Short mmCIF file of C-alpha atoms and ligand atoms in Angstrom, two decimals:
data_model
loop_
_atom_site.label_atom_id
_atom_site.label_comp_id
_atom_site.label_asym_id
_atom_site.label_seq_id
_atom_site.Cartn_x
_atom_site.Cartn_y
_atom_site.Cartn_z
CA UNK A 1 -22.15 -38.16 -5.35
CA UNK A 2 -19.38 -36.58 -3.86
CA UNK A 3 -19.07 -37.91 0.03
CA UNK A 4 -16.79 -36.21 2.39
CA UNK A 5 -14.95 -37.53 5.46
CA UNK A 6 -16.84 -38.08 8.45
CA UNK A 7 -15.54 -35.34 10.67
CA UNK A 8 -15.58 -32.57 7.60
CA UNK A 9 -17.40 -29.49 9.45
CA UNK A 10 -20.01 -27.83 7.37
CA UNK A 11 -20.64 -24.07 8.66
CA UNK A 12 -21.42 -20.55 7.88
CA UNK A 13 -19.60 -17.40 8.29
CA UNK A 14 -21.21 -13.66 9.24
CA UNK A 15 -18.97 -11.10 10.52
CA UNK A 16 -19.97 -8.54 14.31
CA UNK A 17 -20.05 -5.20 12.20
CA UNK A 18 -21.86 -6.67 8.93
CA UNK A 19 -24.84 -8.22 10.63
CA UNK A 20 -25.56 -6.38 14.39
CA UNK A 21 -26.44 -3.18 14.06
CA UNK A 22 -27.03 -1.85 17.84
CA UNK A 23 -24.54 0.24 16.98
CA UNK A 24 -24.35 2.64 19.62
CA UNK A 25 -26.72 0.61 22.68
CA UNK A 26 -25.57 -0.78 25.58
CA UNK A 27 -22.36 0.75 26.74
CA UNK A 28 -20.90 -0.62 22.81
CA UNK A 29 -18.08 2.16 21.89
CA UNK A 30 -17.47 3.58 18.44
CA UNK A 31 -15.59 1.59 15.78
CA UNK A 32 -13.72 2.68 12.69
CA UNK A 33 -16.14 1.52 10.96
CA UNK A 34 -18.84 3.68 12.27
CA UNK A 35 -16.48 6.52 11.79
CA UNK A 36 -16.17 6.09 8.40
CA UNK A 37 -19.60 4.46 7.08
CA UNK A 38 -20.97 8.06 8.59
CA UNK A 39 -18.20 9.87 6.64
CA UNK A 40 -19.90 10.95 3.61
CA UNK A 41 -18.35 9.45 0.20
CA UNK A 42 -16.86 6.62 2.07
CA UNK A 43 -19.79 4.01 1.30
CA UNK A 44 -22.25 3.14 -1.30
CA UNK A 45 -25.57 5.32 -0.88
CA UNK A 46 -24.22 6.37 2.63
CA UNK A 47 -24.61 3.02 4.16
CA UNK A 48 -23.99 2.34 7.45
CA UNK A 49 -23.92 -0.73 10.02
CA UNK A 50 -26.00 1.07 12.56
CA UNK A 51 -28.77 -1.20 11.95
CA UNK A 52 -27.62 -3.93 9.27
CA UNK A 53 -29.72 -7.15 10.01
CA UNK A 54 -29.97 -5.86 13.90
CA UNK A 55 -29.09 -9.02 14.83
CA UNK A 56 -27.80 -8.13 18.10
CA UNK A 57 -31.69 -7.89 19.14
CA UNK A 58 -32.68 -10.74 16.17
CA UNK A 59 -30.22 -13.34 17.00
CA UNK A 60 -32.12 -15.97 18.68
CA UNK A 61 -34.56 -15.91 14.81
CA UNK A 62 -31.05 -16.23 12.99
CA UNK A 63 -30.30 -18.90 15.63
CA UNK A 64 -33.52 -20.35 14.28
CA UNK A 65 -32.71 -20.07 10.70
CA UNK A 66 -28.93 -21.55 11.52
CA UNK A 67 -31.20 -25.40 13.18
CA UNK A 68 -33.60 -24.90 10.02
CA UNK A 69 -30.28 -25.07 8.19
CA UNK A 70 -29.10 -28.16 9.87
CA UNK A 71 -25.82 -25.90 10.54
CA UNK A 72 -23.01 -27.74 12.39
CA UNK A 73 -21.10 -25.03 12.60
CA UNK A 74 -21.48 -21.32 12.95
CA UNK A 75 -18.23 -18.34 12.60
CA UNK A 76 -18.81 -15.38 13.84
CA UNK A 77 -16.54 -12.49 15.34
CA UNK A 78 -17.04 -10.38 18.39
CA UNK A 79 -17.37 -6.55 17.99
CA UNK A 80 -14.03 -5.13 20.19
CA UNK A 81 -16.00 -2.31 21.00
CA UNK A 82 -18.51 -3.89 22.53
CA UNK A 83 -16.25 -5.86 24.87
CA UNK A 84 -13.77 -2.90 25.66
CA UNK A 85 -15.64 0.62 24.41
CA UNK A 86 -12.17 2.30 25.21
CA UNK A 87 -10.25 -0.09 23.41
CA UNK A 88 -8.23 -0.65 26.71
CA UNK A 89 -9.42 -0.88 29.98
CA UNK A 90 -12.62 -0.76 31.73
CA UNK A 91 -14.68 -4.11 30.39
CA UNK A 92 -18.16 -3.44 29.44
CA UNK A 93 -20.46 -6.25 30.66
CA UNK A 94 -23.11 -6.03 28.97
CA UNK A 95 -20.98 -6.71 25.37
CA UNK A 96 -19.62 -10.07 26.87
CA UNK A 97 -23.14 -11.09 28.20
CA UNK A 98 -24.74 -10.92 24.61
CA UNK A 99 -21.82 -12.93 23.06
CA UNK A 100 -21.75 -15.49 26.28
CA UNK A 101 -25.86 -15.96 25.58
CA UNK A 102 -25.09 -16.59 21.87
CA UNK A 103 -22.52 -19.45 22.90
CA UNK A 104 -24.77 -21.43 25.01
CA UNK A 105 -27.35 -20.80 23.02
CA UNK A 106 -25.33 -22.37 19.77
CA UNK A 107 -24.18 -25.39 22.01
CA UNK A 108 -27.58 -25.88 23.42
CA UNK A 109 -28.90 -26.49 19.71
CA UNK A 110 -25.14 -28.57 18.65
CA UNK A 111 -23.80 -25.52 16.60
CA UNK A 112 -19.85 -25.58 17.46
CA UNK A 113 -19.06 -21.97 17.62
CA UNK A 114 -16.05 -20.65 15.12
CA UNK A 115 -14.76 -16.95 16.74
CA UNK A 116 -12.82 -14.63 15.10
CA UNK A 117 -11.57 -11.65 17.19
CA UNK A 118 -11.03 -9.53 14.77
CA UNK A 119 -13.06 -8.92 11.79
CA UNK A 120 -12.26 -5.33 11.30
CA UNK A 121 -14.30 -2.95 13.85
CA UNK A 122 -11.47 -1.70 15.74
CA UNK A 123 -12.38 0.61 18.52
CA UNK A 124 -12.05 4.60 17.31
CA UNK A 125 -10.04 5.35 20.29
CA UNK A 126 -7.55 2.94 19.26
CA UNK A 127 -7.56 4.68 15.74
CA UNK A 128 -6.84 7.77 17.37
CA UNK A 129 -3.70 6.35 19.13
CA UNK A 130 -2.51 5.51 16.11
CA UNK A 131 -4.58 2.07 14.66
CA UNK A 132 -2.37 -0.94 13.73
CA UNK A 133 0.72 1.74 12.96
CA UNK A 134 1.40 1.88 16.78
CA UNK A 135 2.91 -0.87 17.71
CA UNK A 136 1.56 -0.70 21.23
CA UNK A 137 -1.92 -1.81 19.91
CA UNK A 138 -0.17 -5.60 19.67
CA UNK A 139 -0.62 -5.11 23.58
CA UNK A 140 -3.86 -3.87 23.12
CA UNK A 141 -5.17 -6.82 21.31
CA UNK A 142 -3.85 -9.15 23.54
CA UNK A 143 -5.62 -7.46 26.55
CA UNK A 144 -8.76 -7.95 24.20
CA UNK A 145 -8.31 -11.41 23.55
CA UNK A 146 -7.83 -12.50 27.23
CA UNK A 147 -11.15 -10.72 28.23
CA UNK A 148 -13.13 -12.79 25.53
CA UNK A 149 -11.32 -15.89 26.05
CA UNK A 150 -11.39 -16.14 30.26
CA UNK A 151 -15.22 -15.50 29.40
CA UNK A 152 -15.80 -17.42 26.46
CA UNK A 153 -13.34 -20.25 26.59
CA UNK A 154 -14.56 -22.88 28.76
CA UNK A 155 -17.37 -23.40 25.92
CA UNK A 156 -15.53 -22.15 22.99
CA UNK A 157 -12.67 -23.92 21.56
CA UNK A 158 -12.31 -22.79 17.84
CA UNK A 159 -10.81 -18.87 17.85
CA UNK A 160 -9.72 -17.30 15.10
CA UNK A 161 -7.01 -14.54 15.83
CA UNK A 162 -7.74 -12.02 12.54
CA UNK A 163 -10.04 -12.39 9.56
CA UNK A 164 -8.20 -11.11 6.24
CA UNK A 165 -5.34 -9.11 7.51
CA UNK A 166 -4.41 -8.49 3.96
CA UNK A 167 -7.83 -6.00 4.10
CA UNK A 168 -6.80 -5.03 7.41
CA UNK A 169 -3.58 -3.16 6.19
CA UNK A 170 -4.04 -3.28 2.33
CA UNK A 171 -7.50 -2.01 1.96
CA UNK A 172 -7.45 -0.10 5.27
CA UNK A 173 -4.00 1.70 5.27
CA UNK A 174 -2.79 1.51 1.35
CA UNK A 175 -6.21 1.40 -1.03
CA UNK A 176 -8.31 3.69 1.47
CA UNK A 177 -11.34 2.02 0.15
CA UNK A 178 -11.66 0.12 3.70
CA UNK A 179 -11.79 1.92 7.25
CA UNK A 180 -9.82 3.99 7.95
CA UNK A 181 -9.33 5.33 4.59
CA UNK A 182 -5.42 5.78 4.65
CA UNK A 183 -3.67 5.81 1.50
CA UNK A 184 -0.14 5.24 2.24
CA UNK A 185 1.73 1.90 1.01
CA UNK A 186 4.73 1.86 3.52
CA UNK A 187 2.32 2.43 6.13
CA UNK A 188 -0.01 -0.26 4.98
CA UNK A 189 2.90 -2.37 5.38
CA UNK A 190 3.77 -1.62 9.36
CA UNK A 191 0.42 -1.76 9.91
CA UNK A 192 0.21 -5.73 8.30
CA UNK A 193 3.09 -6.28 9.94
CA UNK A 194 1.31 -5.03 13.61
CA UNK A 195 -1.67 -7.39 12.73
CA UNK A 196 0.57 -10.47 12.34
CA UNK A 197 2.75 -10.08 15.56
CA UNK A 198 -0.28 -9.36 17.49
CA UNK A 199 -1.78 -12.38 15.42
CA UNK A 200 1.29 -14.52 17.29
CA UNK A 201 1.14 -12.81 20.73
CA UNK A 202 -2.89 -13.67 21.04
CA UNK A 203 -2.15 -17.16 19.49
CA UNK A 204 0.56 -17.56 22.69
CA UNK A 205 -1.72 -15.50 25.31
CA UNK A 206 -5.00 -17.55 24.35
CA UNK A 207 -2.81 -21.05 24.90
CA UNK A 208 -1.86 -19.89 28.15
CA UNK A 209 -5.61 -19.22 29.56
CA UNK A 210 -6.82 -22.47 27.56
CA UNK A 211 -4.60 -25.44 26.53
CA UNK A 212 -7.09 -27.02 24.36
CA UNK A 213 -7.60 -23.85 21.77
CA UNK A 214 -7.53 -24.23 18.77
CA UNK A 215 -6.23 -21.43 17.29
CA UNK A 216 -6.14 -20.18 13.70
CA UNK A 217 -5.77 -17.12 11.51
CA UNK A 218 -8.03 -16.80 8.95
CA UNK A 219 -6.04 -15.21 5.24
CA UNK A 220 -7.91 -14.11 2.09
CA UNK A 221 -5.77 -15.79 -0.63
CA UNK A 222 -6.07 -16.38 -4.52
CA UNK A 223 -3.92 -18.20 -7.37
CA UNK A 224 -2.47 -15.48 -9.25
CA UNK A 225 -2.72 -16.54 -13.39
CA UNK A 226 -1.82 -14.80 -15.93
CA UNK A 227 -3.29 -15.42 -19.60
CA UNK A 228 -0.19 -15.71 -21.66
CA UNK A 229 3.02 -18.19 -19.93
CA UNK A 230 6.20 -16.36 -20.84
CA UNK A 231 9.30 -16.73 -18.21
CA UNK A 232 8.15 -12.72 -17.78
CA UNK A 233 4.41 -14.42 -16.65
CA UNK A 234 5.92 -16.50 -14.74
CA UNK A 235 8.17 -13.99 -12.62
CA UNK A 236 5.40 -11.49 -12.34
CA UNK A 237 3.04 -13.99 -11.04
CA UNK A 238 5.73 -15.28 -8.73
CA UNK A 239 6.22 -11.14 -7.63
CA UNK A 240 2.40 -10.75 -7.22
CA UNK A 241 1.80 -14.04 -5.39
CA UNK A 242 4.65 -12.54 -2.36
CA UNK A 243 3.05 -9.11 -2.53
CA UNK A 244 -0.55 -10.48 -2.33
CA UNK A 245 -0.27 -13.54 -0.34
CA UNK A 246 2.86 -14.37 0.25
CA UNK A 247 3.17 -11.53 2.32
CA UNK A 248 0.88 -12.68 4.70
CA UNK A 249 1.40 -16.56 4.39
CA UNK A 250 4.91 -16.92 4.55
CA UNK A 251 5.78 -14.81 8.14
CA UNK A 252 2.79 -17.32 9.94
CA UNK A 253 3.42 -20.30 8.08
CA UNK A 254 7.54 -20.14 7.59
CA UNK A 255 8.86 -17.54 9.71
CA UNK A 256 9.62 -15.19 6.97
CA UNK A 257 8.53 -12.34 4.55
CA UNK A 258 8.85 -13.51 1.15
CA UNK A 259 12.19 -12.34 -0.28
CA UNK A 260 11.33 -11.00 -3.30
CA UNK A 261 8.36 -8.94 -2.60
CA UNK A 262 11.07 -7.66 0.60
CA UNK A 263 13.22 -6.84 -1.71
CA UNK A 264 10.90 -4.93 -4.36
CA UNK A 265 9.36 -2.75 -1.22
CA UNK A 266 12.52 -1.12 -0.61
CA UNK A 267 12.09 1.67 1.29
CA UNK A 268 9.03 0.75 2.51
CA UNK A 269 9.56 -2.64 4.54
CA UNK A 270 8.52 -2.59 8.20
CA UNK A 271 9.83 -1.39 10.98
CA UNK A 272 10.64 -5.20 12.88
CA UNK A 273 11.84 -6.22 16.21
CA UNK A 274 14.53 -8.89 16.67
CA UNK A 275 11.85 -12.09 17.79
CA UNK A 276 8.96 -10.60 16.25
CA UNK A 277 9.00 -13.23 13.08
CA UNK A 278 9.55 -15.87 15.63
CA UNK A 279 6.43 -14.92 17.67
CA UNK A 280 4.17 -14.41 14.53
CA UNK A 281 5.16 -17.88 13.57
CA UNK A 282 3.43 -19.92 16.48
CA UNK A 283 2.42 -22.85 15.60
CA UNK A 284 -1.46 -23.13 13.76
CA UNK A 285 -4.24 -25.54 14.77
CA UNK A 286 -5.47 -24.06 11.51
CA UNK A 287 -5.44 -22.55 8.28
CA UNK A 288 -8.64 -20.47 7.52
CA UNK A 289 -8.78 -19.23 4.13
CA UNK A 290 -11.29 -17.40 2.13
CA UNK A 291 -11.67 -17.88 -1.31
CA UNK A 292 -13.21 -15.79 -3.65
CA UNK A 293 -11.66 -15.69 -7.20
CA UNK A 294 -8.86 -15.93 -8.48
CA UNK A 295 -6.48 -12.83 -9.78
CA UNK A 296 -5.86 -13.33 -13.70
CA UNK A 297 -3.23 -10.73 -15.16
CA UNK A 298 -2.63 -10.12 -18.90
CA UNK A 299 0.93 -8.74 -18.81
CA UNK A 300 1.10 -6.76 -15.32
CA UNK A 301 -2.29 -5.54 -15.72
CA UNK A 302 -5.76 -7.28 -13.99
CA UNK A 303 -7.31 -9.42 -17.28
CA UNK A 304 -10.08 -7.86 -18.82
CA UNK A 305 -13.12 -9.60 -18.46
CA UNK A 306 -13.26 -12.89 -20.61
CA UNK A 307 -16.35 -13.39 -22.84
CA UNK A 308 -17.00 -16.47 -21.70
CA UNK A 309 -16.48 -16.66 -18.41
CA UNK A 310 -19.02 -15.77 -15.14
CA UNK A 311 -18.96 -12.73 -13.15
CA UNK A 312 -20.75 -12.00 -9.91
CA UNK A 313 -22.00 -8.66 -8.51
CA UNK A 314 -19.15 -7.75 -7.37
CA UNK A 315 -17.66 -8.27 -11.34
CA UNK A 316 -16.09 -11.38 -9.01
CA UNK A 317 -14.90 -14.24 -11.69
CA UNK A 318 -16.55 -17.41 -11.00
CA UNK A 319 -13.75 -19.88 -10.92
CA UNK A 320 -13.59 -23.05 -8.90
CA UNK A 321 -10.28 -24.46 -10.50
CA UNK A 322 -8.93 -21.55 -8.54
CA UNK A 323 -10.16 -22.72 -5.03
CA UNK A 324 -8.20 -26.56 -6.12
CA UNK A 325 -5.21 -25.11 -7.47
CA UNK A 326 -4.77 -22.94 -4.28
CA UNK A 327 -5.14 -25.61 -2.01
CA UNK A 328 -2.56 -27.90 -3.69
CA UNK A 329 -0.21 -24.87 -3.78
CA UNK A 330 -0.54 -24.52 -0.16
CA UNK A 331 0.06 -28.39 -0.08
CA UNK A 332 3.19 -28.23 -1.78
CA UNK A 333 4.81 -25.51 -1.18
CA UNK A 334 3.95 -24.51 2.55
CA UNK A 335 4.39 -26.45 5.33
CA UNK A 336 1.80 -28.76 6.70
CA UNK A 337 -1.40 -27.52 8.21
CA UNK A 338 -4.97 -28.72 8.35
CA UNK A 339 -6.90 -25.99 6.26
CA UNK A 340 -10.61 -25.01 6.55
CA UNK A 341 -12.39 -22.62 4.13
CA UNK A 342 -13.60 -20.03 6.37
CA UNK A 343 -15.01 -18.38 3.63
CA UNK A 344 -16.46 -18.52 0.10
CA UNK A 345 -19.85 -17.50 -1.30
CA UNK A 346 -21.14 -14.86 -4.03
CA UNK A 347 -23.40 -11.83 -4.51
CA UNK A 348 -26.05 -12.18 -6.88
CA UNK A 349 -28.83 -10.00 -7.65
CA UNK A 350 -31.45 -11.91 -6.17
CA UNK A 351 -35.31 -10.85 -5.93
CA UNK A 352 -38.27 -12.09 -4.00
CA UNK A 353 -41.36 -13.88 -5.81
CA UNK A 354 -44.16 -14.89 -4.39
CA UNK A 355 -42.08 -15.35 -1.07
CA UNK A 356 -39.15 -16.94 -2.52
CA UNK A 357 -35.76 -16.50 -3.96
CA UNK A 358 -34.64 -18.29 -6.76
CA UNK A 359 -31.01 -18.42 -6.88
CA UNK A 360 -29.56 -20.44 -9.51
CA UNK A 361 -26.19 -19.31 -10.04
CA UNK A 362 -25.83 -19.54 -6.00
CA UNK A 363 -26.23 -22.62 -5.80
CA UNK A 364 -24.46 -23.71 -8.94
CA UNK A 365 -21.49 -21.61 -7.16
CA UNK A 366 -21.48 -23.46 -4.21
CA UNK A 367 -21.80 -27.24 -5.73
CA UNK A 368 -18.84 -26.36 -7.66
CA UNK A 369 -16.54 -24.70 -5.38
CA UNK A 370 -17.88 -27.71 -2.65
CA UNK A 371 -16.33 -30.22 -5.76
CA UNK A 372 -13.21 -28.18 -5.90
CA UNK A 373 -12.55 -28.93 -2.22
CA UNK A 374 -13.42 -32.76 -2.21
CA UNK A 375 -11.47 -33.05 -5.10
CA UNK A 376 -8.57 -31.19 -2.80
CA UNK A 377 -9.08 -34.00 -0.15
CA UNK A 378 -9.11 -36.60 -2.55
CA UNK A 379 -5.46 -35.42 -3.90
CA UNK A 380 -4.41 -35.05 -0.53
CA UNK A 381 -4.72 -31.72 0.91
CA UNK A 382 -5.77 -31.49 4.20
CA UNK A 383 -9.00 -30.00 4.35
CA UNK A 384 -10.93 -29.94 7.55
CA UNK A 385 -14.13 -28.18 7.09
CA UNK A 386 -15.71 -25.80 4.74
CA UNK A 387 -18.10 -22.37 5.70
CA UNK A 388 -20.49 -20.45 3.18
CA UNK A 389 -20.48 -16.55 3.24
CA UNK A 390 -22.38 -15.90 4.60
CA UNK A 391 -25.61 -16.86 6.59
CA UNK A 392 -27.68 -14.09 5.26
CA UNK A 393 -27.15 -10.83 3.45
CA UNK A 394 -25.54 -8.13 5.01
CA UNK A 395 -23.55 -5.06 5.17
CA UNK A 396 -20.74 -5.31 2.39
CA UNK A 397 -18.63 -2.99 4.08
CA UNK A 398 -17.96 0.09 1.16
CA UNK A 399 -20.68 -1.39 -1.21
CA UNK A 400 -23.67 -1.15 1.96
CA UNK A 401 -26.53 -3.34 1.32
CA UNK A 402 -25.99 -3.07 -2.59
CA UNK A 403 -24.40 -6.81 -2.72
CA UNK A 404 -25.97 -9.93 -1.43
CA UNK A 405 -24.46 -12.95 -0.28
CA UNK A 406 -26.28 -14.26 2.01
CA UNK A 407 -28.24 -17.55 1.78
CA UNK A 408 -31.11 -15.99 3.41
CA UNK A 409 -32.24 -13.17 2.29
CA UNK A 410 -32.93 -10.10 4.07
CA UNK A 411 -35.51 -7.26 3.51
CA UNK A 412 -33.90 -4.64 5.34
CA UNK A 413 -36.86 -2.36 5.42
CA UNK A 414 -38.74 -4.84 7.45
CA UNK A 415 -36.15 -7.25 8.62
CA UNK A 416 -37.65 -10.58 7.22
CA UNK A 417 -35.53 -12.91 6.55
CA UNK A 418 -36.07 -15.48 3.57
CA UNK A 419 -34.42 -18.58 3.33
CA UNK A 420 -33.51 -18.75 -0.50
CA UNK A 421 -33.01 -21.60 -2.88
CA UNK A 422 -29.10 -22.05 -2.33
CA UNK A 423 -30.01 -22.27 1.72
CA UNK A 424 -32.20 -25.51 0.63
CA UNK A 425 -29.13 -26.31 -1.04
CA UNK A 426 -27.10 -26.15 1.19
CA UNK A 427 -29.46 -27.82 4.07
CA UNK A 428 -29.08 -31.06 1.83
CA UNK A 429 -25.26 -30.57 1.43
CA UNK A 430 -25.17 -30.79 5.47
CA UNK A 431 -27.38 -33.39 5.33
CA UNK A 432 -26.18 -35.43 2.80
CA UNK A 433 -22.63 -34.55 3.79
CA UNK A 434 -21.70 -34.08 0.11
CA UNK A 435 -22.56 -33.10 -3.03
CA UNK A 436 -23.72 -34.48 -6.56
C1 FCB B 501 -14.46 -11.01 2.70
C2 FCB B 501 -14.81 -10.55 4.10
C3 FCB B 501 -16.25 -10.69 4.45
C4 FCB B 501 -17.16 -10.40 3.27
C5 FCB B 501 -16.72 -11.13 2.04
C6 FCB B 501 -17.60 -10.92 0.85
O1 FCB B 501 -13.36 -10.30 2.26
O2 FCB B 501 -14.07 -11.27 5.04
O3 FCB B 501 -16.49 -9.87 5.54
O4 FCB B 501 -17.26 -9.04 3.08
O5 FCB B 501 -15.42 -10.79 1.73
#
């Protein structure tokens, strides 16, 4: 049995625009994610978020599901359009209300609330100004987080500034396959480095209104491997670990962009202000980072699929090594922060019997990325708490409801909710505080 420290926080993640629905009721303004979920082509099937698991009316039964999970800890991020509908300006109380109910209501059943403030639903209007590529939306975010924090932050003391900024500017402004669809890599690259400063200016804005935040950024990272280990590997794993990671890692962590990827993106590097790396560099509480997979390259291409290896719905590799040797990199090589896993979790293709779901390979996922982090601790890495993705299914943003992670699942035609076999799981996990 695999025991962790005492204080290790056990959550689960869900994210405003995957999971609320309510899309257009009470005063809530358009995102760029409604925009482009109703753009047709842009998602699987045509889904949209205008319903998803309609928590926003549902929450107090997923509040339920979160004490029949035992669930110490809950992450969730606020819509920005609910809060400000015009981005700027004019607050709309009856957004703050439903996120101030949800707080006490966590706290009243011992759930410490996790808040990210920005898990991609950027108000339209702000997209029309120009998105993250106008550097004025820096100011606009910090506006935002003062609003949410002089409400939320005599109860809430855990805020995360931006959830995956990497799909922020990479998948947003570069790849197109993420709202709002641009496909432009120099912009994708002013528009990261937007998200970071304003990353720095909340982190120094939210410290002003509360002393005892603790505030984190939240980065999707990955070891990058490749199959053969020439010195020509080595170099282009070093390359895509700046371009991928790096990129994003190195400016909070050290102050810096990483040189090589700088250099490579001649031509292309932001547009940057004298202090700005300074600012984005404020000093963490935390480290959240979401692991996945890892990225394994034959030459400078992705790896074909290995025969014996796992895949998930999302043709996802199932590799725990990955989440261990990431840590320890971070260990070595950065310098020291406590770290939580703010996310990991897989889609299976899971069916209801006879009222239940059996999901094997979910659970099997989970008790070996959960050894992959105690085995982290245990070599010295600094690991404070660890968070499933995600609660319960939801939408999966380009793929719709095709792709469930959830550890409840969801029948979206009638909203039921079914705890599956990985929830039980993970109930004992909690319980237990470790795994066999
Ligand atoms: C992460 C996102 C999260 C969810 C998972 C599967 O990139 O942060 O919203 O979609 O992937």
């Amino acid at each position: 049995m695999l025991i962790f420290p005492k204080n290790f926080v056990w959550g689960a993640a869900t994210a405003s625009y995957q999971i609320e629905g309510a899309w257009a009721e009470d005063g809530r303004g358009e995102s760029i994610w409604d925009r482009f979920s109703h753009t047709p082509g842009k998602t699987r099937d045509g889904d949209t978020g205008d319903v998803a698991c309609d928590h926003y009316h549902r929450w107090r039964d997923d509040l339920e599901l979160m004490k029949q999970l035992s669930l110490p800890a809950y992450r969730f991020s606020i819509a920005w359009p609910r809060i400000l509908p015009n981005g700027r300006g004019a607050i709309n109380a009856a957004g703050l209300d439903f996120y101030d109910q949800l707080v006490d209501a966590l706290l009243a059943a011992n759930i410490q609330p996790y808040v990210t403030l920005y898990h991609w639903d950027l108000p339209q209007v702000l997209e029309d100004a120009g998105g993250w590529l106008n550097r004025d939306i820096t100011n606009a975010f910090v506006e935002y987080a003062q609003v949410v924090v002089k409400r939320l932050g005599d109860r809430v003391k855990q805020w995360g500034t931006h959830n995956e900024p990497f799909c922020t500017a990479f998948l947003g402004y570069r790849d197109g396959v993420h709202a709002p669809g641009l496909r432009d890599e120099a912009a994708s690259l002013q528009a990261a480095h937007h998200v970071l400063l304003s990353h720095g200016l909340a982190a120094q804005a939210i410290r002003a209104l509360q002393p005892d935040a603790q505030v984190g950024i939240v980065l999707n990272m990955w070891t990058v491997e490749t199959l053969q280990d020439t010195p020509a590997d080595r170099a282009f794993a070093e390359m895509q670990w700046q371009k991928d990671c790096g990129w994003y890692l190195d400016p909070v962590l050290r102050g810096q962009y990483p040189a090589q990827a700088w250099a490579a993106y001649e031509g292309k590097v932001p547009a940057i202000q004298p202090d700005d790396l300074k600012i984005i560099a404020q000093p963490l509480d935390y480290l959240g980072l979401n692991y996945y997979m890892r990225a394994l390259y034959d030459g400078p291409r992705r790896a074909a699929k290995l025969p014996d290896a796992e895949y998930t719905e999302m043709d996802w590799e199932v590799h725990a090594p990955g989440l261990y040797r990431l840590l320890t990199k971070i260990q070595r090589e950065y310098p020291a922060v406590p770290i939580y896993i703010t996310e990991n979790g897989a889609a299976f293709k899971d069916t209801v019997e006879n009222g239940a779901v059996h999901d094997p390979r979910r659970v099997s996922y989970l008790r070996e990325h959960i050894a992959a982090c105690h085995q982290a601790i245990n070599d010295g890495v600094d690991l404070r708490g660890y968070f499933a993705w995600s609660l319960m299914d939801n939408f999966e943003w380009s793929h719709g409801y095709s792709k469930r992670f959830g550890l409840t699942y969801v029948d979206y035609a009638t909203q039921q909710r079914i705890p599956k076999d990985s929830f039980q799981f993970y109930r004992e996990v909690i319980k237990r505080n470790g795994v066999d």
